[in-house]
Short mmCIF file of C-alpha atoms in Angstrom, two decimals:
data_model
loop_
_atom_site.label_atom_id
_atom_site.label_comp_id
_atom_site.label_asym_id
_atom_site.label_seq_id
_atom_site.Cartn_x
_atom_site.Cartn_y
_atom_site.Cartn_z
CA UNK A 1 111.53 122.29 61.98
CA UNK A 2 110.84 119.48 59.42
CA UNK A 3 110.55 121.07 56.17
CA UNK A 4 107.05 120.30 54.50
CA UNK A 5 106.44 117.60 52.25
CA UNK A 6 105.44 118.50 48.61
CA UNK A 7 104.80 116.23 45.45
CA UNK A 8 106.17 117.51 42.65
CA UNK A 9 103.27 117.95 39.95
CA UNK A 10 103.45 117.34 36.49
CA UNK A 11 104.61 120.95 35.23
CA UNK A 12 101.95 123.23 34.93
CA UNK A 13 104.12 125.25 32.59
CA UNK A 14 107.74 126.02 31.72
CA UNK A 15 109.80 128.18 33.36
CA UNK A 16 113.74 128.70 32.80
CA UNK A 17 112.84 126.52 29.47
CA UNK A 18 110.61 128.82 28.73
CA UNK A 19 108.37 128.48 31.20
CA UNK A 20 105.86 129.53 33.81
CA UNK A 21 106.71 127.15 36.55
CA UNK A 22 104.83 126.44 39.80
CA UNK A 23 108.15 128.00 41.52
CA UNK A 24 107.60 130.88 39.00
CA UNK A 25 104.15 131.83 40.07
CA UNK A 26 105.13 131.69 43.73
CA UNK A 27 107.78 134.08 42.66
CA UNK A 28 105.17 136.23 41.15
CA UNK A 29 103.07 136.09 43.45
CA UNK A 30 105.50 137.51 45.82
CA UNK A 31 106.65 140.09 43.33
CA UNK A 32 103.33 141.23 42.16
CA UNK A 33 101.98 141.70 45.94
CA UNK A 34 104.73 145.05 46.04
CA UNK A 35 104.43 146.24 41.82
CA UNK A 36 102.96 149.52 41.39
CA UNK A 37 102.29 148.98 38.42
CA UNK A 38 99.11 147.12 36.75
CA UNK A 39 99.52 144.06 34.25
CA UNK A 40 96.75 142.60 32.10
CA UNK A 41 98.40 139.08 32.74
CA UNK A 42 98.69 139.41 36.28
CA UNK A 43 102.71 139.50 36.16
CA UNK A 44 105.08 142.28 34.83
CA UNK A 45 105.53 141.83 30.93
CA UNK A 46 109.17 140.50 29.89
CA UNK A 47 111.11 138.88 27.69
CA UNK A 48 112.14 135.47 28.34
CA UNK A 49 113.62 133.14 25.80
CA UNK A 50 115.11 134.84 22.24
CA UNK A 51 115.83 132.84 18.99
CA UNK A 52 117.29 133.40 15.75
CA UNK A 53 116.26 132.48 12.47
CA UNK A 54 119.08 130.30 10.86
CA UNK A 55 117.70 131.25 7.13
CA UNK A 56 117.97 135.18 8.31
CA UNK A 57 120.52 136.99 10.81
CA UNK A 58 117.96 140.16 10.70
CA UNK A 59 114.83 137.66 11.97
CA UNK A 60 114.84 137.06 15.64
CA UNK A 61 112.01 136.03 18.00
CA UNK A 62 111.66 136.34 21.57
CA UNK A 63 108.77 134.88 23.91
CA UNK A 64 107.24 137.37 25.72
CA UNK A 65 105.08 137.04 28.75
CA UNK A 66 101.81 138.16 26.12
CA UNK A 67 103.15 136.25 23.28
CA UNK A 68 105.75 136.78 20.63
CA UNK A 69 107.81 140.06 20.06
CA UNK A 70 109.61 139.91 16.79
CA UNK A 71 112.23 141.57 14.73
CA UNK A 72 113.08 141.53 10.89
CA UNK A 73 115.74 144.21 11.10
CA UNK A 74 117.97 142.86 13.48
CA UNK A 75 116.34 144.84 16.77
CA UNK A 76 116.01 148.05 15.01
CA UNK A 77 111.94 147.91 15.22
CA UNK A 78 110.12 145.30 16.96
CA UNK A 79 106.36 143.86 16.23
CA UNK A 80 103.63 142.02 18.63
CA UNK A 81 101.75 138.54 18.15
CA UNK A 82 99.07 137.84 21.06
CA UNK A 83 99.61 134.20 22.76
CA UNK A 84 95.83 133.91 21.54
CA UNK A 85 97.00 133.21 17.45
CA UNK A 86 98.47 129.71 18.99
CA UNK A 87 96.01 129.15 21.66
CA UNK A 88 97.87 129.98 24.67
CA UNK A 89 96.83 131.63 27.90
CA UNK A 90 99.24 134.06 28.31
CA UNK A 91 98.36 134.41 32.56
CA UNK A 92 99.90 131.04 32.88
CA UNK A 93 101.83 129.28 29.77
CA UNK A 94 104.71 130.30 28.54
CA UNK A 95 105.64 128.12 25.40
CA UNK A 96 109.36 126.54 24.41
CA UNK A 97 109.78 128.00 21.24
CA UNK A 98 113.10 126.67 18.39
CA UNK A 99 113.66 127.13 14.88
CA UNK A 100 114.09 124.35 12.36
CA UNK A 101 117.33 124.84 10.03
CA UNK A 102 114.52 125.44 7.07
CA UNK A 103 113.07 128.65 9.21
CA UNK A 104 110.68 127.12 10.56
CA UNK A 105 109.57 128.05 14.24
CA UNK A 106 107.79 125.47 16.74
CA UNK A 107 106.20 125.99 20.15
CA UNK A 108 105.42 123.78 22.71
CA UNK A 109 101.53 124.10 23.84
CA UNK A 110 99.68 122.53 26.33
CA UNK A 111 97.21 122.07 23.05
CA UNK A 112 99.70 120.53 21.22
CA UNK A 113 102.68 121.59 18.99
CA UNK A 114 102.34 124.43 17.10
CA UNK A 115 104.24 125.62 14.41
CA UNK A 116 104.38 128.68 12.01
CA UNK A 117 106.96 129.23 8.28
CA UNK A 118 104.95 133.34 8.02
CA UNK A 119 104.50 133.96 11.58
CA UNK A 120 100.95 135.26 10.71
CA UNK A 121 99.13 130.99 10.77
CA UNK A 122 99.75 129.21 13.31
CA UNK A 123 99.20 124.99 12.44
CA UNK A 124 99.30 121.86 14.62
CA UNK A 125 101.77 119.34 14.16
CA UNK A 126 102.92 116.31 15.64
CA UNK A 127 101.34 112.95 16.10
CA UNK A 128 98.01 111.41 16.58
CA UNK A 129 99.85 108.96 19.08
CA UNK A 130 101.10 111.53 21.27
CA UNK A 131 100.54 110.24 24.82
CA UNK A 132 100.26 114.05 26.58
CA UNK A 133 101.75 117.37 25.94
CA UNK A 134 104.81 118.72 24.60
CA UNK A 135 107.50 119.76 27.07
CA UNK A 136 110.14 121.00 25.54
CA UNK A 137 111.95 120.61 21.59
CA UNK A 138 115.41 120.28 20.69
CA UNK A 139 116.23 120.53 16.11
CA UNK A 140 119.20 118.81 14.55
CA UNK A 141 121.31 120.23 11.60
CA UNK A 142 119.84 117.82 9.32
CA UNK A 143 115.85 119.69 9.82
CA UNK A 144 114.95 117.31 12.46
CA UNK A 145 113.18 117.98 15.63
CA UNK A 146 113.30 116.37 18.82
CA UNK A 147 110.37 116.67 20.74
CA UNK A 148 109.83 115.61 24.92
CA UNK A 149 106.43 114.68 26.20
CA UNK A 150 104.84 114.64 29.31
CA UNK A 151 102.63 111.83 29.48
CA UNK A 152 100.07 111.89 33.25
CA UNK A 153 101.12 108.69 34.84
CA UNK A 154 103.01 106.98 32.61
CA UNK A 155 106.83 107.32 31.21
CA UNK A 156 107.43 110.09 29.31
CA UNK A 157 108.47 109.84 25.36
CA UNK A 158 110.82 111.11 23.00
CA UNK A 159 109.68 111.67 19.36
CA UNK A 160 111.33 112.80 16.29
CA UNK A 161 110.18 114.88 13.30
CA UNK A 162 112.23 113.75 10.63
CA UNK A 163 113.06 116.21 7.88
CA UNK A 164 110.26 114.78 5.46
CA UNK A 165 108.10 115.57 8.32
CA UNK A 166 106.90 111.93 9.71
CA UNK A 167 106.95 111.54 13.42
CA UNK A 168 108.26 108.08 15.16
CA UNK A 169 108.59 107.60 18.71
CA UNK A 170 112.20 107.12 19.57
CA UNK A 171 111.46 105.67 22.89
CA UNK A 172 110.70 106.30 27.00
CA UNK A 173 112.78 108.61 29.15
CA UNK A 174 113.32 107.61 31.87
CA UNK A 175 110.77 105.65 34.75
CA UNK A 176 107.07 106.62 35.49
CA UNK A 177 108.69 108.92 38.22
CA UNK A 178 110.64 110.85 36.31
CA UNK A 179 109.27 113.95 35.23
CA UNK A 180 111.41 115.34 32.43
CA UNK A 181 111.83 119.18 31.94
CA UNK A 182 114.29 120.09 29.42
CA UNK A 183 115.85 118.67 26.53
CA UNK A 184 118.80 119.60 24.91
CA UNK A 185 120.77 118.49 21.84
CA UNK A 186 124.45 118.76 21.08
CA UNK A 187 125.90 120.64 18.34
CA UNK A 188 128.82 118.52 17.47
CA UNK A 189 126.79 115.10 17.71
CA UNK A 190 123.80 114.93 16.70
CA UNK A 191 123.22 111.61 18.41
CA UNK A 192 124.01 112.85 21.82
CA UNK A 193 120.95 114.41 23.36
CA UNK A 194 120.34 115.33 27.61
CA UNK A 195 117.05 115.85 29.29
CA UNK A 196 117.01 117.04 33.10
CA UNK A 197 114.03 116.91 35.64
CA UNK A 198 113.15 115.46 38.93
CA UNK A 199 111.44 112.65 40.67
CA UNK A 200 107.87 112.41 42.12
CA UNK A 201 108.60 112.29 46.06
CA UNK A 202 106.46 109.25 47.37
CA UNK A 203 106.63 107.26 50.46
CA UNK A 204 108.93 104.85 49.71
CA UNK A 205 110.64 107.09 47.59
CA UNK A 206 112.39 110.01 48.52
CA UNK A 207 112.49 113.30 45.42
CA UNK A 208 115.43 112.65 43.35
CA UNK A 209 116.68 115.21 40.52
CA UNK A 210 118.49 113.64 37.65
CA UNK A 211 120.49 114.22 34.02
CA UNK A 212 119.34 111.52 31.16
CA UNK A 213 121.85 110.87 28.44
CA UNK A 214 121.38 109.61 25.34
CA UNK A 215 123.61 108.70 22.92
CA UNK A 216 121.73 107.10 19.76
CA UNK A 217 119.29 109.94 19.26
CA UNK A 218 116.80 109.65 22.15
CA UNK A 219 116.53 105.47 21.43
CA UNK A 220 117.86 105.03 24.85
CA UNK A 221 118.66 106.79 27.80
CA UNK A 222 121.25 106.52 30.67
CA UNK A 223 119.88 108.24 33.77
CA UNK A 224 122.04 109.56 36.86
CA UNK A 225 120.25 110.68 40.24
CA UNK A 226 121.68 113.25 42.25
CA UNK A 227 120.81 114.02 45.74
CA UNK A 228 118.88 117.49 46.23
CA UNK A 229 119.83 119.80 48.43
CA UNK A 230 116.83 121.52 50.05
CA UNK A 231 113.33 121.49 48.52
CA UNK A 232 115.22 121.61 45.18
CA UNK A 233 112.90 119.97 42.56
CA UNK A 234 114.90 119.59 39.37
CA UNK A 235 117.80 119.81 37.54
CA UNK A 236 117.26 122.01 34.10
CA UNK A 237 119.72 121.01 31.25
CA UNK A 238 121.01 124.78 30.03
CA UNK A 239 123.47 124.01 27.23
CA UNK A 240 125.53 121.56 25.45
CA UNK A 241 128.80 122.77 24.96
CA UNK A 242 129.10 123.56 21.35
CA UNK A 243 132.82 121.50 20.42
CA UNK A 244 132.48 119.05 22.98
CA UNK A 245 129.30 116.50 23.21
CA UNK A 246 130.45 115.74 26.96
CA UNK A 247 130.38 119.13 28.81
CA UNK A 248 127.19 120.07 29.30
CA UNK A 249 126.24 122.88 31.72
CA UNK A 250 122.86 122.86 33.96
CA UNK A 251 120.93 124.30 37.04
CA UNK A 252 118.85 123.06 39.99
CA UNK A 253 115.11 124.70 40.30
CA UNK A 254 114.00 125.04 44.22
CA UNK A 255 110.90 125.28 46.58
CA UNK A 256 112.76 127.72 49.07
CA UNK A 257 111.91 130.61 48.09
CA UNK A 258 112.82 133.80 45.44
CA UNK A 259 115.90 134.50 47.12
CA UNK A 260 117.53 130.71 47.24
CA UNK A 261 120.78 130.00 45.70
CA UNK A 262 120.35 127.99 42.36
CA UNK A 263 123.28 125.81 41.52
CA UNK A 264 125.20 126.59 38.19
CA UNK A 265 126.20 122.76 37.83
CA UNK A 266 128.57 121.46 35.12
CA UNK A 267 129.75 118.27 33.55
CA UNK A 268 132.65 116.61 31.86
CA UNK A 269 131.79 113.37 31.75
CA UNK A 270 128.24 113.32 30.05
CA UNK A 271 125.99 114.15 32.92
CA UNK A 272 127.90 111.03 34.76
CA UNK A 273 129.45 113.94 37.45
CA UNK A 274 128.62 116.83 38.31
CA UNK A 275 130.50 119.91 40.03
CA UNK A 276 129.12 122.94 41.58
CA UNK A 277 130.39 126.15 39.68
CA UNK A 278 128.23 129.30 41.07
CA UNK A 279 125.18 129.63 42.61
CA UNK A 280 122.88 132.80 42.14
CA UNK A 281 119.08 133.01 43.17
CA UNK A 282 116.34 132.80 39.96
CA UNK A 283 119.31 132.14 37.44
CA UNK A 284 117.79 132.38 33.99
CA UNK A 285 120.29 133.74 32.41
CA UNK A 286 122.91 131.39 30.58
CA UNK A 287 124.99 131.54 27.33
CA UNK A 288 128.45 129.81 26.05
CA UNK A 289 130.04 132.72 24.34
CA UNK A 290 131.68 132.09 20.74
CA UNK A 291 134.40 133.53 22.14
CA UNK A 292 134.51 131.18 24.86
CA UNK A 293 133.49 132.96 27.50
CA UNK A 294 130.49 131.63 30.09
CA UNK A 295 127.82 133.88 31.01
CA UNK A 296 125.06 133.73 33.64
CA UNK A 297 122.90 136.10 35.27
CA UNK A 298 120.11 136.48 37.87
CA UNK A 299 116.52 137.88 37.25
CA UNK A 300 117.16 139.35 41.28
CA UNK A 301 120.27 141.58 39.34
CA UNK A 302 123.58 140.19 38.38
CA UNK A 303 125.17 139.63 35.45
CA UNK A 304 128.11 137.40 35.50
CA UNK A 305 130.97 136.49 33.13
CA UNK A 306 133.71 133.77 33.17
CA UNK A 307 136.88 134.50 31.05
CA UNK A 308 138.46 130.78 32.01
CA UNK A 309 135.55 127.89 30.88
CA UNK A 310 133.70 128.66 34.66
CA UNK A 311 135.95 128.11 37.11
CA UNK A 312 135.99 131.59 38.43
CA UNK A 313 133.40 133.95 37.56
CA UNK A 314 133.52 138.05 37.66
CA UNK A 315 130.01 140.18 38.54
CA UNK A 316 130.08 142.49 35.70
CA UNK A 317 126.91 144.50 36.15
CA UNK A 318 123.65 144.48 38.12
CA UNK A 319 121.34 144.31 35.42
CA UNK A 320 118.52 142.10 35.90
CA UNK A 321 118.44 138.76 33.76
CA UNK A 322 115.99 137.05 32.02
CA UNK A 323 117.67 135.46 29.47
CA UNK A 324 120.71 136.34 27.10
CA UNK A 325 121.15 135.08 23.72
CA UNK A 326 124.28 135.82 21.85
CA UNK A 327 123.57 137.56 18.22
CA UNK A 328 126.51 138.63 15.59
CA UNK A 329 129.19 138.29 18.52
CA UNK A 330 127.21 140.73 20.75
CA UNK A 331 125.31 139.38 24.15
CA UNK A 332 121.56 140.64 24.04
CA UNK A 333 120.50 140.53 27.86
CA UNK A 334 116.71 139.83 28.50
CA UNK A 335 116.34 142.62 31.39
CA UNK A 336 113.57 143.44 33.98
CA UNK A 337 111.61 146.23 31.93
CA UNK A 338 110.07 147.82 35.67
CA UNK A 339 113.73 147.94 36.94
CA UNK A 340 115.99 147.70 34.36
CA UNK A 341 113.76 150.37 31.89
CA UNK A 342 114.57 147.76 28.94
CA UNK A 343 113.26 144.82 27.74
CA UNK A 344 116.68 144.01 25.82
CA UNK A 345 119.97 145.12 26.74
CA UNK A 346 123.17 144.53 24.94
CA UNK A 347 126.67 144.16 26.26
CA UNK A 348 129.06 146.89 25.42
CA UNK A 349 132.67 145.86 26.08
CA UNK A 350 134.55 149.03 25.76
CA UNK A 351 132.18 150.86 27.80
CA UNK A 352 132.17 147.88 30.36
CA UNK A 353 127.87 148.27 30.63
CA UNK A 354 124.87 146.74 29.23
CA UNK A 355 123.20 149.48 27.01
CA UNK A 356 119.44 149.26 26.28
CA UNK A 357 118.68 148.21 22.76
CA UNK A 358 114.29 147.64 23.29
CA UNK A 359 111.88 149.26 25.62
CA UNK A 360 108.58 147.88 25.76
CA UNK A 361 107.19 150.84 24.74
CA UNK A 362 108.87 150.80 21.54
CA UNK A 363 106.63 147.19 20.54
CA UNK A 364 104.05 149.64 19.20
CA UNK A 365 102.73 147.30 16.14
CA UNK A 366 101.01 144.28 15.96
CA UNK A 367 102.91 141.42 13.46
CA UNK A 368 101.91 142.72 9.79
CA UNK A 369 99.50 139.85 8.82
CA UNK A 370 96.86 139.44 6.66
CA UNK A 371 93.23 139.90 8.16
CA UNK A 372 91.95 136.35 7.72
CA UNK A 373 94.97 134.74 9.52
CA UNK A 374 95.43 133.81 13.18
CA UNK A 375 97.20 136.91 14.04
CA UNK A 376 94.82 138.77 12.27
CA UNK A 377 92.22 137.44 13.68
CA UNK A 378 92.95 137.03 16.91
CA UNK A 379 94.94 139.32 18.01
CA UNK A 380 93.14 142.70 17.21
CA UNK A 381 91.01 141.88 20.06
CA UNK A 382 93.24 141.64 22.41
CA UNK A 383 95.24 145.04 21.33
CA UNK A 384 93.99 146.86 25.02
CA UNK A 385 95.41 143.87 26.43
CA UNK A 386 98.79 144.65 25.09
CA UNK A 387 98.29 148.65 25.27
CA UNK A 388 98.38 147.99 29.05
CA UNK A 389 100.94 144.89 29.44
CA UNK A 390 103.88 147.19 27.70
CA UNK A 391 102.75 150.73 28.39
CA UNK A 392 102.33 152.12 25.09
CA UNK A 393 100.46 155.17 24.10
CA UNK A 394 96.93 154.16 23.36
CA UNK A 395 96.39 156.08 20.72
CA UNK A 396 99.85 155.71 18.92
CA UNK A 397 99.29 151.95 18.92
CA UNK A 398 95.92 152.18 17.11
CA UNK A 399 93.34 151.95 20.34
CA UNK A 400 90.49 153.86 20.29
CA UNK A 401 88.56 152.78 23.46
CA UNK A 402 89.72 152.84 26.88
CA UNK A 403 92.15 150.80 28.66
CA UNK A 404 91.15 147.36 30.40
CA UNK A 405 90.63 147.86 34.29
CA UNK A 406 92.80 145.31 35.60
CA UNK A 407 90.95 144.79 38.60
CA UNK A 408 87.92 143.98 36.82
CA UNK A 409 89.32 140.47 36.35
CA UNK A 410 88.79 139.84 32.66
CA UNK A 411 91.92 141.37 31.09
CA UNK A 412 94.20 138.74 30.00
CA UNK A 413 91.69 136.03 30.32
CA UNK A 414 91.32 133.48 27.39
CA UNK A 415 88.42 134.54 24.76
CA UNK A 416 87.49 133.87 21.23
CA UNK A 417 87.72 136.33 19.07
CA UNK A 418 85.08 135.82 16.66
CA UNK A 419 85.56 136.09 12.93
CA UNK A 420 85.84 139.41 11.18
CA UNK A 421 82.77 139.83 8.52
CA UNK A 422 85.49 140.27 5.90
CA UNK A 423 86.58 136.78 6.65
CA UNK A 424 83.49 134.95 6.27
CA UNK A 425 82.34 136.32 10.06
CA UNK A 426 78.58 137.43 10.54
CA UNK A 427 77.60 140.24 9.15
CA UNK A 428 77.66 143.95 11.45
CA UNK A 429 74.64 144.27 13.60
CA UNK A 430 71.82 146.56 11.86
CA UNK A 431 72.02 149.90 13.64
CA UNK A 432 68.67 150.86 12.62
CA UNK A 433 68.78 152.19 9.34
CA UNK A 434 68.87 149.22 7.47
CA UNK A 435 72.34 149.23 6.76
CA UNK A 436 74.42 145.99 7.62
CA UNK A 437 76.87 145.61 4.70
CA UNK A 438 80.07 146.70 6.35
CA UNK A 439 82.35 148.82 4.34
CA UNK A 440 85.15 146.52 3.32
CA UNK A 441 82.30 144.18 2.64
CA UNK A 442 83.71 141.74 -0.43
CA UNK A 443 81.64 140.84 -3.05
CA UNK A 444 79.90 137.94 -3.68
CA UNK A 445 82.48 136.51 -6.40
CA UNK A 446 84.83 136.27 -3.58
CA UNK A 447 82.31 134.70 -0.69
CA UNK A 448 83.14 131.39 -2.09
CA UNK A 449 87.14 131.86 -1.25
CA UNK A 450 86.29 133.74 2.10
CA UNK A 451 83.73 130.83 3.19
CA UNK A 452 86.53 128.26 2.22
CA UNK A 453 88.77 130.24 4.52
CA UNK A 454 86.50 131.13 7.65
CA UNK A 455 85.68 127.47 7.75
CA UNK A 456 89.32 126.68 7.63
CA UNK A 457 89.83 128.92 10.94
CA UNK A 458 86.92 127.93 12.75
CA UNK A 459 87.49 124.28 12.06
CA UNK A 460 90.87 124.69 13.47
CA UNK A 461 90.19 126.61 16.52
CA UNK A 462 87.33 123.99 17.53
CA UNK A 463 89.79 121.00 16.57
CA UNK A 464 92.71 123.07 19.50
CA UNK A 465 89.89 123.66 22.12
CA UNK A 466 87.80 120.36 21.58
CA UNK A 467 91.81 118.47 21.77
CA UNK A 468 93.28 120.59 24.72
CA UNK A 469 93.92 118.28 27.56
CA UNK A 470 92.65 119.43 30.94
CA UNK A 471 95.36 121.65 33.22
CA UNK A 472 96.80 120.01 35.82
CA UNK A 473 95.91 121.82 38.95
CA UNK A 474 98.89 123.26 41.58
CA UNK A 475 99.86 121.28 44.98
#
């Protein structure tokens, strides 16, 4: 039987980078068709991507499937931001988040790039010229920032942020076919830089999956085609390894199916060759060890660790992977919080297990922000939201009313919050009696500040909504 023909879209969001990929919500859809339990997004909450702050060990930041869980105590208590305080749609986005070297963290939108220094306001960046939407972001030591774009139609770019903060465009990636996916930089060169994606399948053209290489900062790139096996659709870049600029690790995405084999693919040569080195179905879990060691797991269950540079590699548990991130020498393991019963695990060597170090039910708190700031504005509303998505106690997280009905089909959906009265918002409605002045109500030597500020916020939020480019719609 002749397999069917599909055109590979422009991503509707990133998966394995981050993101929520068309292959990803196929997955779900399989997945969520036998859960028991009910989600506000309409998948099971997780953990999918975790980052460190370089200017703090204690300050790490994972994406979640709801928006940002965050630590300041290195994973002793964990906070909450909604996807709402950067204007994402949490059902079906899932940004690329980095740090800068200065602290500063960036996320890739389908509004834009977003960026935040206090984690509470969320600002656009970039530039005007922009030709689409950011894709994915690779920094530099020096407090630059690589950033790919998708661009409907036409080549995609490559722009840098340099230091100062001016953006140039460093140049196309690639032909009008190819759709880029990841990016990745090198730590020992800061010149050397990979992107990996695919090929729209046309008729005269048959799908191709390809590694770009760059080595003059993104000017110009050297692009090798490999033949898919399959409905395979791309080849993600995973990591560059850190002491040598021409091993580079990466893994093909596929069409077939959940339980298809994804290739663990590595290079020696710059992306010029590339050799098969395991295969596991949904691999989205890969780190290089400091200690050397290469680690990869499966979000079906598998964890999997390679003592000799990944020639041979050893099962080591069946956790369920996500992601893993290595922090202080240990291996945190994004796991499967409705099988695993953790949203992070971490590797214990002596005891030869992964040992739960987050449930979701321990993200009781929302991001301690001031009011009149994106978090605070936005994401009080969607607290049920989050009561449901990570099973907390209603009333221990602060909820008063009842829990969202997930079948009603609102929960999880995009909204605006509204302004608060105390931020310049309209005033309470009158109940009656005459009384509207709310009882945090600020007086009128401070309206001047808090109309300065509202206008601030709404100004923004029109300028994201009136700028966000249409979704692209699935095959």
């Amino acid at each position: 039987m002749t397999p069917p023909e599909y055109e590979l879209p422009r991503p509707v969001a990133r998966s394995g980078r981050g993101s929520f990929s068309l292959v990803g919500a196929l997955l779900l859809t399989c997945i969520l068709g036998v859960a028991d339990l009910a989600h506000a997004h309409g998948r099971p909450p997780s953990l999918q991507r975790i980052v460190r702050d370089p200017t703090d060990a204690a300050h790490v930041v994972a994406q979640a499937t709801w928006g940002l869980a965050s630590t300041v105590d290195g994973g002793a208590s964990w906070q909450w931001s909604c996807a709402a305080a950067y204007d994402v749609d949490p059902r079906m986005e899932d940004p690329r988040i980095g740090f800068l070297p200065t602290g500063a963290l960036y996320l890739t939108t389908f509004g834009g790039l977003y960026t935040t220094g206090d984690h509470c306001g969320f600002a656009s960046d970039g530039d005007p010229s922009f030709g689409g939407y950011p894709i994915d972001l690779a920094s530099d030591a020096s407090g630059g920032l690589f950033v790919a774009i998708n661009v409907a139609f036409e080549t995609d770019e490559l722009w840098y942020r340099d230091p100062s903060g001016a953006w140039a465009l460093q140049g196309p990636v690639g032909t009008v076919e190819d759709l880029v996916d990841t990016l990745v930089g090198s730590p020992s060169d800061p010149t050397r830089l990979y992107t990996g994606g695919g090929s729209i399948r046309q008729p005269d053209l048959s799908r191709r999956i390809f590694i770009q290489r760059s080595s003059d900062a993104g000017r110009t790139f050297e692009t090798t085609y490999f033949e898919p096996r399959g409905e395979e659709y791309a080849i993600h870049v995973l990591q560059v390894d850190p002491a040598n600029p021409d091993v580079l690790w990466a893994v093909t995405r596929t069409f077939d199916g959940e339980a298809a084999q994804e290739r663990l693919l590595r290079s020696v040569d710059g992306g010029a060759t590339l050799t098969v080195q395991h295969e596991l179905p949904q691999l989205l879990g890969f780190a290089i060890g400091t200690d050397g060691h290469v680690w990869a797991g499966s979000a079906l269950g598998g964890l999997f660790r390679s003592s000799d540079g990944g020639e041979t590699f050893e099962r080591i548990s069946e956790t369920h992977v996500r992601c893993l991130h290595e922090h202080d020498g240990a291996m945190w393991i994004c796991g499967d919080p409705g099988l695993d019963g953790h949203a992070i695990a971490v590797w214990n060597e002596t005891l030869g297990a992964a040992e739960p170090l987050l449930e979701l039910s321990e993200i009781l708190q929302q991001r301690d922000c001031p009011t009149c700031t994106d978090v605070g504005v936005e994401c009080p509303s969607w607290l049920p939201d989050i009561v449901l998505d990570l099973g907390l106690d209603p009333e221990e997280a602060g909820l008063m009313g009842p829990l969202p009905d997930p079948d009603a089909g609102s929960t999880g959906a995009p909204r605006d919050a509204g302004l608060p009265f105390e931020c310049g918002g309209p005033p309470p409605p009158d109940t009656g009696c005459g009384c509207r002045i709310a009882p945090n109500e600020k007086s009128p030597t401070t309206w001047a500040g808090l109309i300065l500020t509202a206008g601030a916020l709404v100004q923004r939020r029109r300028r994201r909504r009136s700028t966000r480019p249409s979704r692209p719609s699935k095959p």
